[in-house]
Tab-separated table of C-alpha atoms and ligand atoms in Angstrom:
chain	number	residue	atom	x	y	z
A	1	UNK	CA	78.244	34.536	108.323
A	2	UNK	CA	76.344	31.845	106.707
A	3	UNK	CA	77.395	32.492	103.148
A	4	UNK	CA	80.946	33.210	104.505
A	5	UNK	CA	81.184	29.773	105.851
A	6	UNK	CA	79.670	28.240	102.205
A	7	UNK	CA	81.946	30.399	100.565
A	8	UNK	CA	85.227	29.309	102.319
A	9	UNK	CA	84.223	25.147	102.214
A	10	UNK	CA	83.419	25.881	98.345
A	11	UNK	CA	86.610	26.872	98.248
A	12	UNK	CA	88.363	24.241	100.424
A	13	UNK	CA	87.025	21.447	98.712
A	14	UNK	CA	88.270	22.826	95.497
A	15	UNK	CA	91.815	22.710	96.771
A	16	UNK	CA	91.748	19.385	98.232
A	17	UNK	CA	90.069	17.709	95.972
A	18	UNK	CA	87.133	16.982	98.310
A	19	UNK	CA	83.599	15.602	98.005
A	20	UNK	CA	81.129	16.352	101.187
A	21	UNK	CA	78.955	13.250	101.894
A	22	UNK	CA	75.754	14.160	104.104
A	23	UNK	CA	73.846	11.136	105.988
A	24	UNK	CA	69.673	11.890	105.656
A	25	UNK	CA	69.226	12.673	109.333
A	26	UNK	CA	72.251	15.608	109.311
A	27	UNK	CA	71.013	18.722	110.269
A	28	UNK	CA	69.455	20.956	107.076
A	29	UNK	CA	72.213	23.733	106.191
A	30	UNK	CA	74.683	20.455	106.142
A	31	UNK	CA	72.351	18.843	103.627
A	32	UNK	CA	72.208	21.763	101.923
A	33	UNK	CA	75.768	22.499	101.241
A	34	UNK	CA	76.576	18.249	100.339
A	35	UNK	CA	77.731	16.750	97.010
A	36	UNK	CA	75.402	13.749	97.655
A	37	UNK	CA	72.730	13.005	100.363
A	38	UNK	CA	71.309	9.558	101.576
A	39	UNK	CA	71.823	6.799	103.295
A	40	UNK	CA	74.866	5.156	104.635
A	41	UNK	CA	75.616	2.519	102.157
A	42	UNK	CA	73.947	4.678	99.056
A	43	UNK	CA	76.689	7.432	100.274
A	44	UNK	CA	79.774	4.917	100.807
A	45	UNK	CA	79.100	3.567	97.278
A	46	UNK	CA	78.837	7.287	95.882
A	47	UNK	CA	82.569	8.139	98.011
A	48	UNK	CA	84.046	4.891	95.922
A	49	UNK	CA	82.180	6.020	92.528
A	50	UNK	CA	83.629	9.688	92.886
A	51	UNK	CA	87.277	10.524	91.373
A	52	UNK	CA	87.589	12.948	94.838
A	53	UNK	CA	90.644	12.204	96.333
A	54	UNK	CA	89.048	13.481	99.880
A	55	UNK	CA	85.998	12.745	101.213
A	56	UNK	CA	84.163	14.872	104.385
A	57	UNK	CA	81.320	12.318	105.766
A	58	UNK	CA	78.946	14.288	107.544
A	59	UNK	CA	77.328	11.057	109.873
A	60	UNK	CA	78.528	9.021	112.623
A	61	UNK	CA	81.733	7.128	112.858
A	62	UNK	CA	80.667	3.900	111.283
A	63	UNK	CA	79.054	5.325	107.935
A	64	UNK	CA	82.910	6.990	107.782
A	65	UNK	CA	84.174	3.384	108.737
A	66	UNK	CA	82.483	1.973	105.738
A	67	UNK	CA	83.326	4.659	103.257
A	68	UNK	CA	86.769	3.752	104.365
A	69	UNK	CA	86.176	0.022	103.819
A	70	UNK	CA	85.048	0.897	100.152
A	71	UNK	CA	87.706	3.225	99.461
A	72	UNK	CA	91.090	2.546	101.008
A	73	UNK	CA	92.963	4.504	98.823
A	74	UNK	CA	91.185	7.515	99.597
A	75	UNK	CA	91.110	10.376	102.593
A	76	UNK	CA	88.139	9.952	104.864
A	77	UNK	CA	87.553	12.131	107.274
A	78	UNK	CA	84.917	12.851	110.228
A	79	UNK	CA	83.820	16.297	110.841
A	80	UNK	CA	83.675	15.641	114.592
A	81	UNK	CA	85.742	12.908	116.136
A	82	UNK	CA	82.941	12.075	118.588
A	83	UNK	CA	80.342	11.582	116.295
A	84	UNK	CA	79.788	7.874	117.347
A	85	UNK	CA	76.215	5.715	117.223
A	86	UNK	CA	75.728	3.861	120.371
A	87	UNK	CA	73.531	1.610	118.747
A	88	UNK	CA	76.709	0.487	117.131
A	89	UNK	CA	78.929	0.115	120.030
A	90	UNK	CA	76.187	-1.880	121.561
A	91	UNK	CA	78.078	-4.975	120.193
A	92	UNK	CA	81.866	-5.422	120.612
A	93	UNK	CA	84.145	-8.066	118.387
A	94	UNK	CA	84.683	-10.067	121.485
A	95	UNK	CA	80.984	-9.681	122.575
A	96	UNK	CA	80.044	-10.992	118.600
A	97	UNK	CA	82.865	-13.403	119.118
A	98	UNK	CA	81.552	-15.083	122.063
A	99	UNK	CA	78.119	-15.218	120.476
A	100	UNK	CA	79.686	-17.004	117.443
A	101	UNK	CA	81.017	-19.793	119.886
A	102	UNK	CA	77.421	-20.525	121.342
A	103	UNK	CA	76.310	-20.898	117.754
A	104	UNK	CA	79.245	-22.378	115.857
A	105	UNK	CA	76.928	-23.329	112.655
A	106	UNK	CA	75.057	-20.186	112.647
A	107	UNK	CA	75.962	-17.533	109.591
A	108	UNK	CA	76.073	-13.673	111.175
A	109	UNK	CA	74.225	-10.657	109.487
A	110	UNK	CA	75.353	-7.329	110.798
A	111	UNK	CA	73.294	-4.321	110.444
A	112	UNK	CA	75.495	-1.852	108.167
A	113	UNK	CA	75.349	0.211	111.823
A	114	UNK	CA	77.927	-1.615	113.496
A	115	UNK	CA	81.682	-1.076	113.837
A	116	UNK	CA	84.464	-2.527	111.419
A	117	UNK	CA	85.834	-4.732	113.670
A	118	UNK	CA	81.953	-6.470	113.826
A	119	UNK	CA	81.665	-6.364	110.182
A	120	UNK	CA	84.845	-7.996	110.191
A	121	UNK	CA	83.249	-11.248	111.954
A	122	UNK	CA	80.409	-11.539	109.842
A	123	UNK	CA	79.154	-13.338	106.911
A	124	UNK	CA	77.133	-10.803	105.562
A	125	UNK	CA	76.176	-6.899	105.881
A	126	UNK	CA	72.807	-5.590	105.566
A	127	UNK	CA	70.783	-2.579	105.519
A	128	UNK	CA	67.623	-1.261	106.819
A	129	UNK	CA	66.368	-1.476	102.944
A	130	UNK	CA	67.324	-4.727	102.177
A	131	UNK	CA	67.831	-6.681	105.198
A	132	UNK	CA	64.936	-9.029	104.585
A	133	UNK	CA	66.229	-10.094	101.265
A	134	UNK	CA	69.821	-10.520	102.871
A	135	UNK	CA	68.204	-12.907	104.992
A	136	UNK	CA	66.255	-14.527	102.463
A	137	UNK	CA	68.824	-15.490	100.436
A	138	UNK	CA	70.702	-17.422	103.185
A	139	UNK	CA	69.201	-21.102	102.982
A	140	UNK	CA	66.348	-22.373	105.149
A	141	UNK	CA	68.440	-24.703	107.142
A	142	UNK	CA	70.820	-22.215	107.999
A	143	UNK	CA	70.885	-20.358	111.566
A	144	UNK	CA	71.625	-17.095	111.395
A	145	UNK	CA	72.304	-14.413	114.198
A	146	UNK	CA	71.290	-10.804	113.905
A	147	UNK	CA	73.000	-8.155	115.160
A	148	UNK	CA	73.215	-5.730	116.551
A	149	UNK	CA	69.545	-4.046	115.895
A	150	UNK	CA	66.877	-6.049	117.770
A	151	UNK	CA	63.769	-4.143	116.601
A	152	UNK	CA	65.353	-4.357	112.784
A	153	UNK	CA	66.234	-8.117	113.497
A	154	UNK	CA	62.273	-8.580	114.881
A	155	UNK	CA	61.263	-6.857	111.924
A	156	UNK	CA	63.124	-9.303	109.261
A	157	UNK	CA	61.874	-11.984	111.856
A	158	UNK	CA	57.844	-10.618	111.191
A	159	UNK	CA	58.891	-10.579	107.405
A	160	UNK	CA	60.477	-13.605	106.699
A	161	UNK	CA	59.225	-16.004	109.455
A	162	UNK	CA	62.835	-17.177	109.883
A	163	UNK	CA	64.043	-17.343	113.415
A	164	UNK	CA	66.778	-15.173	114.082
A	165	UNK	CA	69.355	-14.845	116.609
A	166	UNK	CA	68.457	-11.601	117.981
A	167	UNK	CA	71.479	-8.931	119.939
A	168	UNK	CA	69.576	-6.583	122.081
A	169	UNK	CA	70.767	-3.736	120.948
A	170	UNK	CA	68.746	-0.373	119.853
A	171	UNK	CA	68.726	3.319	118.674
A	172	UNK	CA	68.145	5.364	121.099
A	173	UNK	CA	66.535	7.864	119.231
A	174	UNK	CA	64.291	5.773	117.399
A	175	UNK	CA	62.998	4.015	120.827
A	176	UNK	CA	62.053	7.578	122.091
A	177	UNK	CA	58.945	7.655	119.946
A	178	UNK	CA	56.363	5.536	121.644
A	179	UNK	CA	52.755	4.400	120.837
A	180	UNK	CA	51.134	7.338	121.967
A	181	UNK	CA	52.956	9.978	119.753
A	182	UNK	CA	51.667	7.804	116.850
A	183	UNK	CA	48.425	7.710	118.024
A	184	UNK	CA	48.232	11.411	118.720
A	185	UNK	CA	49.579	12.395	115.763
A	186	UNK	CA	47.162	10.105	113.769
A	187	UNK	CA	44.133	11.428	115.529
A	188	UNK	CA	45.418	15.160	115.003
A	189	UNK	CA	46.119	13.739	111.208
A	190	UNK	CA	43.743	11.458	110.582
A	191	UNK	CA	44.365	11.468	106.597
A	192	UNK	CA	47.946	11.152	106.654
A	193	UNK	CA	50.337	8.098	105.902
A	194	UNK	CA	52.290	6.505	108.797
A	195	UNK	CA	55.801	5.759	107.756
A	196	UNK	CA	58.153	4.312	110.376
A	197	UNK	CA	61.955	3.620	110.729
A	198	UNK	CA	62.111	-0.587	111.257
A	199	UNK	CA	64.362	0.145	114.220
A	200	UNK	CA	61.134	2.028	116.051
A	201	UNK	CA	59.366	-0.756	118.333
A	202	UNK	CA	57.316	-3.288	117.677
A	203	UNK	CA	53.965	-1.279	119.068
A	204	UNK	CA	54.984	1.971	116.561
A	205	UNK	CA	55.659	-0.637	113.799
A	206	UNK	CA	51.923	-2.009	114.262
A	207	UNK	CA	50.179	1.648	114.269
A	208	UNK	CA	52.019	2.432	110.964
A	209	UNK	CA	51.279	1.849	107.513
A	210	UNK	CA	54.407	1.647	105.858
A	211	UNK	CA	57.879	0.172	107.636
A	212	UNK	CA	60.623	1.786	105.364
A	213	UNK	CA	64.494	2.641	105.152
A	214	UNK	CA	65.465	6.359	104.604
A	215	UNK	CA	66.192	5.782	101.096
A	216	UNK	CA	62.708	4.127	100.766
A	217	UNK	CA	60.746	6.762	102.630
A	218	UNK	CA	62.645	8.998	99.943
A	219	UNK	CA	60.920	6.764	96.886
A	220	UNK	CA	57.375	6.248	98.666
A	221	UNK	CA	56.680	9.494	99.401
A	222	UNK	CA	57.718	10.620	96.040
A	223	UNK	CA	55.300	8.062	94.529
A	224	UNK	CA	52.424	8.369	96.757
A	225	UNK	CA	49.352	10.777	95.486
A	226	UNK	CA	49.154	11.424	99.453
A	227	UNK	CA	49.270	14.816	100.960
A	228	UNK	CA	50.084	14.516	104.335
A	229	UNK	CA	52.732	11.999	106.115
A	230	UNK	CA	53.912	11.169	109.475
A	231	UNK	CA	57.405	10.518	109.885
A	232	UNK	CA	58.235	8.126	112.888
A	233	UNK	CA	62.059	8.628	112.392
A	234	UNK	CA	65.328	11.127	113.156
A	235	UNK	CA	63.912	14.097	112.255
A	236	UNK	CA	66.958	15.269	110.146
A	237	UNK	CA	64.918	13.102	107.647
A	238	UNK	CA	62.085	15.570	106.968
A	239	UNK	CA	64.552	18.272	105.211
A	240	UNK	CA	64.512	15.742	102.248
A	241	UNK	CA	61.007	14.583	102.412
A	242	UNK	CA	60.199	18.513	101.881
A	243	UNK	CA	62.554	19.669	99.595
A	244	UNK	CA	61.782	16.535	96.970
A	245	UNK	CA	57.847	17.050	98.081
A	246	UNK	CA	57.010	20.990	98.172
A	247	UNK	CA	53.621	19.735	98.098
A	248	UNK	CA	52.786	17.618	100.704
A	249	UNK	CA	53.475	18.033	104.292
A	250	UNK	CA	55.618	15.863	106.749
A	251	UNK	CA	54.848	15.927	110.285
A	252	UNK	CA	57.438	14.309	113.279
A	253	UNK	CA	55.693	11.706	114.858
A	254	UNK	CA	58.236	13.112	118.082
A	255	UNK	CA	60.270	16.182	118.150
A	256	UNK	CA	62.374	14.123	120.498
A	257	UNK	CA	63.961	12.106	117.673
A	258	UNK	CA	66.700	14.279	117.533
A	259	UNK	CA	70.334	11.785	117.248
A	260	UNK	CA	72.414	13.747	119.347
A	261	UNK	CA	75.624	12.486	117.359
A	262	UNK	CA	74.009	13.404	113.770
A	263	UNK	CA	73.655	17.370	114.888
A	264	UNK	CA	77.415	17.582	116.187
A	265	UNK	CA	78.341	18.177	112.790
A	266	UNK	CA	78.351	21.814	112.280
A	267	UNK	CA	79.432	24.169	108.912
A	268	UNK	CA	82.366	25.340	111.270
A	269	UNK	CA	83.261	22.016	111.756
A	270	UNK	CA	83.666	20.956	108.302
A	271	UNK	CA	85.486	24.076	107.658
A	272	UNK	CA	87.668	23.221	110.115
A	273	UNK	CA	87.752	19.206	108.824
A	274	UNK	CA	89.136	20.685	105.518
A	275	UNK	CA	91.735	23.224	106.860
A	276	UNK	CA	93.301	20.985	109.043
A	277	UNK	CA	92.303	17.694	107.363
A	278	UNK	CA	90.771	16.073	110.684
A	279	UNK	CA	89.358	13.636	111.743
A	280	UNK	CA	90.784	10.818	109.470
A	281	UNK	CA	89.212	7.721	109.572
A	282	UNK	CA	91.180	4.894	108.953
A	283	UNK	CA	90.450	0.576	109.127
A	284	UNK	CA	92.924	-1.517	109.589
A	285	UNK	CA	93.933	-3.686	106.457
A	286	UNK	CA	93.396	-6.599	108.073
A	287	UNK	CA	89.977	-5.897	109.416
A	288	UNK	CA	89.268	-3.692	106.373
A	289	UNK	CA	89.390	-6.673	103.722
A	290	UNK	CA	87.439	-8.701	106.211
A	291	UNK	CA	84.649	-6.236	106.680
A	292	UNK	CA	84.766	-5.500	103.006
A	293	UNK	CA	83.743	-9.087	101.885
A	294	UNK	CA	80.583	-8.227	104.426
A	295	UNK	CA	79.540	-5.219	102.509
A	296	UNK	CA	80.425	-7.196	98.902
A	297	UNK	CA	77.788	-9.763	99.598
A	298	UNK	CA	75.701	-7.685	100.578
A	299	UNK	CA	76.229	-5.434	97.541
A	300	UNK	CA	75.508	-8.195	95.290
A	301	UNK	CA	72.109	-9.599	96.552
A	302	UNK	CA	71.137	-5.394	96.845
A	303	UNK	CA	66.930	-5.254	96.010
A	304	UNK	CA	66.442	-3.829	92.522
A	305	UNK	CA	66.802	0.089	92.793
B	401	CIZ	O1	71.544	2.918	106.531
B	401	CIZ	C1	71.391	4.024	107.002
B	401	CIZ	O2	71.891	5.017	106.561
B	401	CIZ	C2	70.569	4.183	108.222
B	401	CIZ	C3	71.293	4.297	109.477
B	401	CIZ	C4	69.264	4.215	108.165
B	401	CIZ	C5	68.487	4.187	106.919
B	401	CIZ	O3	67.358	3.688	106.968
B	401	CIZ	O4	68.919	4.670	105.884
C-alpha cells in the first residue's frame, strides 16, 4: 500500500514537474519521501532555488505563504487546506496595525510564523535561528516590537538585553512541555544534552543546555561527541536527529508535542495534492511584494551558515 502510494507520487511529480518540500516536524514517511527537508525559510529558499515548476509544501499554511512570497511565478500548493498554525493567527493585520499606532517610531520584527498579510506590515522577518542577530542589527535607539512569539521575543530579549515590544502569542505545542518533563527526563537521563525549541517557556529554557532552531539542533547534534539528547520540541523533529545520528539516541522531553496541523499531511493527501493540483496557495501582489521586502532583509543579515 505503502510502496503503491510512493510509487504513484514518484510518478506524479514527474509529470508535473513537482518538487515535495517537507517542514522538520512532518510526520516520518512524509520526510522520507521529500526532495528537501528543514526548516521553513531553509525550504522556501530551496522552492525559489529549484527549476520545479510545482511545488507540494508539506507544513502549515504560512511556510506555503512564504514559499509563495519567494516564488510568485511558481505553483504552490498545500497538501491539506486546513493545515494552519494558530500561533500564527494569533496576530491579525489590523491587530499588528493597531499596535503600530501605539508605537508610531517603533520598527516591527515578525517571526517568519506569521501570516502574509503581517509580514506585509513589518520592517523585518526573522527566524527562530537568527532572530537575535535580526534584532541586533536594528540600532540601539530604535524601538522595536516583536511579534507574534512571546517566549521567542523573551528569548531575543534574555540575549540581547534590548527591550522588546512583546505580542502574547504562543505555540501551543511547544507550551505543552513543562518543567517537570525536563526534569524527569533529566533525572531518568542524567548524561544527556538538553536542547530546547526558544518558543518552549521561560522555566524549560532555564533547565536546558542548549536553546536552538530546528536547523541548529540539526548542526549541534551532528557536532556534539554526545550520546544521548533530549529534545524539548515537536516531536516530528527526532526522525532527522536519528537518521543524520544512527549513533546517538534522542529522547522527547513530552510525547505530547505532537502539532496537530503538522500530522494532517498524509501520503494520500499529497497524492491527491498532485492529481488534482489542490490546495494552491496564492498572496496577493500587493501584499506579496510587501511581505517579500520582510523576508529580503532578513535574508541579507542571515548568521553565517
Ligand atoms: O522556522 C521554522 O521552520 C520553525 C517553525 C521552527 C524552526 O526552528 O525551524
Amino acid at each position: 500500500m505503502i510502496e503503491q502510494l510512493l510509487e504513484k507520487i514518484k510518478n506524479l511529480k514527474g509529470a508535473h514537474n513537482a518538487v515535495i518540500l517537507a517542514h522538520n516536524y512532518q510526520p516520518g514517511e512524509i520526510q522520507d519521501l521529500a526532495d528537501f527537508c528543514g526548516d521553513s525559510l531553509g525550504l522556501s529558499i530551496k522552492a525559489a532555488e529549484t527549476g520545479a515548476e510545482v511545488i507540494v509544501f508539506c507544513g502549515v499554511q504560512f511556510m506555503a505563504e512564504t514559499a509563495a512570497i519567494l516564488s510568485p511565478e511558481k505553483t504552490v500548493l498545500l497538501p491539506d487546506k486546513f493545515a494552519g498554525c494558530p500561533l500564527a493567527d494569533m496576530i491579525t493585520s489590523e491587530q499588528l496595525g493597531e499596535l503600530k499606532q501605539r508605537h508610531p517610531d517603533a520598527l516591527v520584527v515578525c517571526y517568519v510564523n506569521s501570516t502574509a498579510e503581517v509580514k506585509a506590515q513589518s520592517d523585518y522577518c526573522c527566524t527562530s535561528a537568527n532572530a537575535i542577530e535580526v534584532v541586533n542589527s536594528l540600532g540601539k535607539d530604535k524601538q522595536i516590537i516583536f511579534v507574534p512569539d512571546q517566549h521567542l521575543g523573551q528569548f531575543v530579549v534574555d540575549k540581547t538585553g534590548r527591550d522588546l515590544i512583546l505580542w502574547p502569542g504562543y505555540c501551543a505545542t511547544h507550551v505543552v512541555i513543562t518543567e517537570e518533563d525536563i526534569k524527569n527526563t533529566k533525572a531518568k537521563y542524567p548524561d544527556a544534552i538538553v536542547m530546547a525549541h526558544p518558543e518552549c517557556t521561560e522555566p524549560v529554557k532555564e533547565l536546558s543546555d542548549e536553546i536552538l532552531s530546528t536547523s541548529q539542533m540539526l548542526k549541534s547534534a551532528k557536532k556534539s561527541t554526545a550520546k544521548r539528547f533530549i529534545i524539548a520540541t515537536e516531536i516530528g523533529m527526532l526522525h532527522a536527529l536519528k537518521e543524520q545520528n544512527p549513533d546517538a539516541e534522542f529522547i522527547a522531553a513530552s510525547a505530547k508535542a505532537i502539532c496537530p496541523n503538522m500530522k494532517k499531511i498524509t501520503l494520500e493527501k499529497v497524492v491527491w495534492s498532485l492529481e488534482d493540483m489542490q490546495y494552491k496557495v496564492t498572496v496577493p501582489d500587493e501584499v506579496r511584494a510587501k511581505a517579500k521586502k520582510a523576508i529580503d532583509r532578513m535574508v541579507e543579515i542571515l548568521p553565517e551558515e
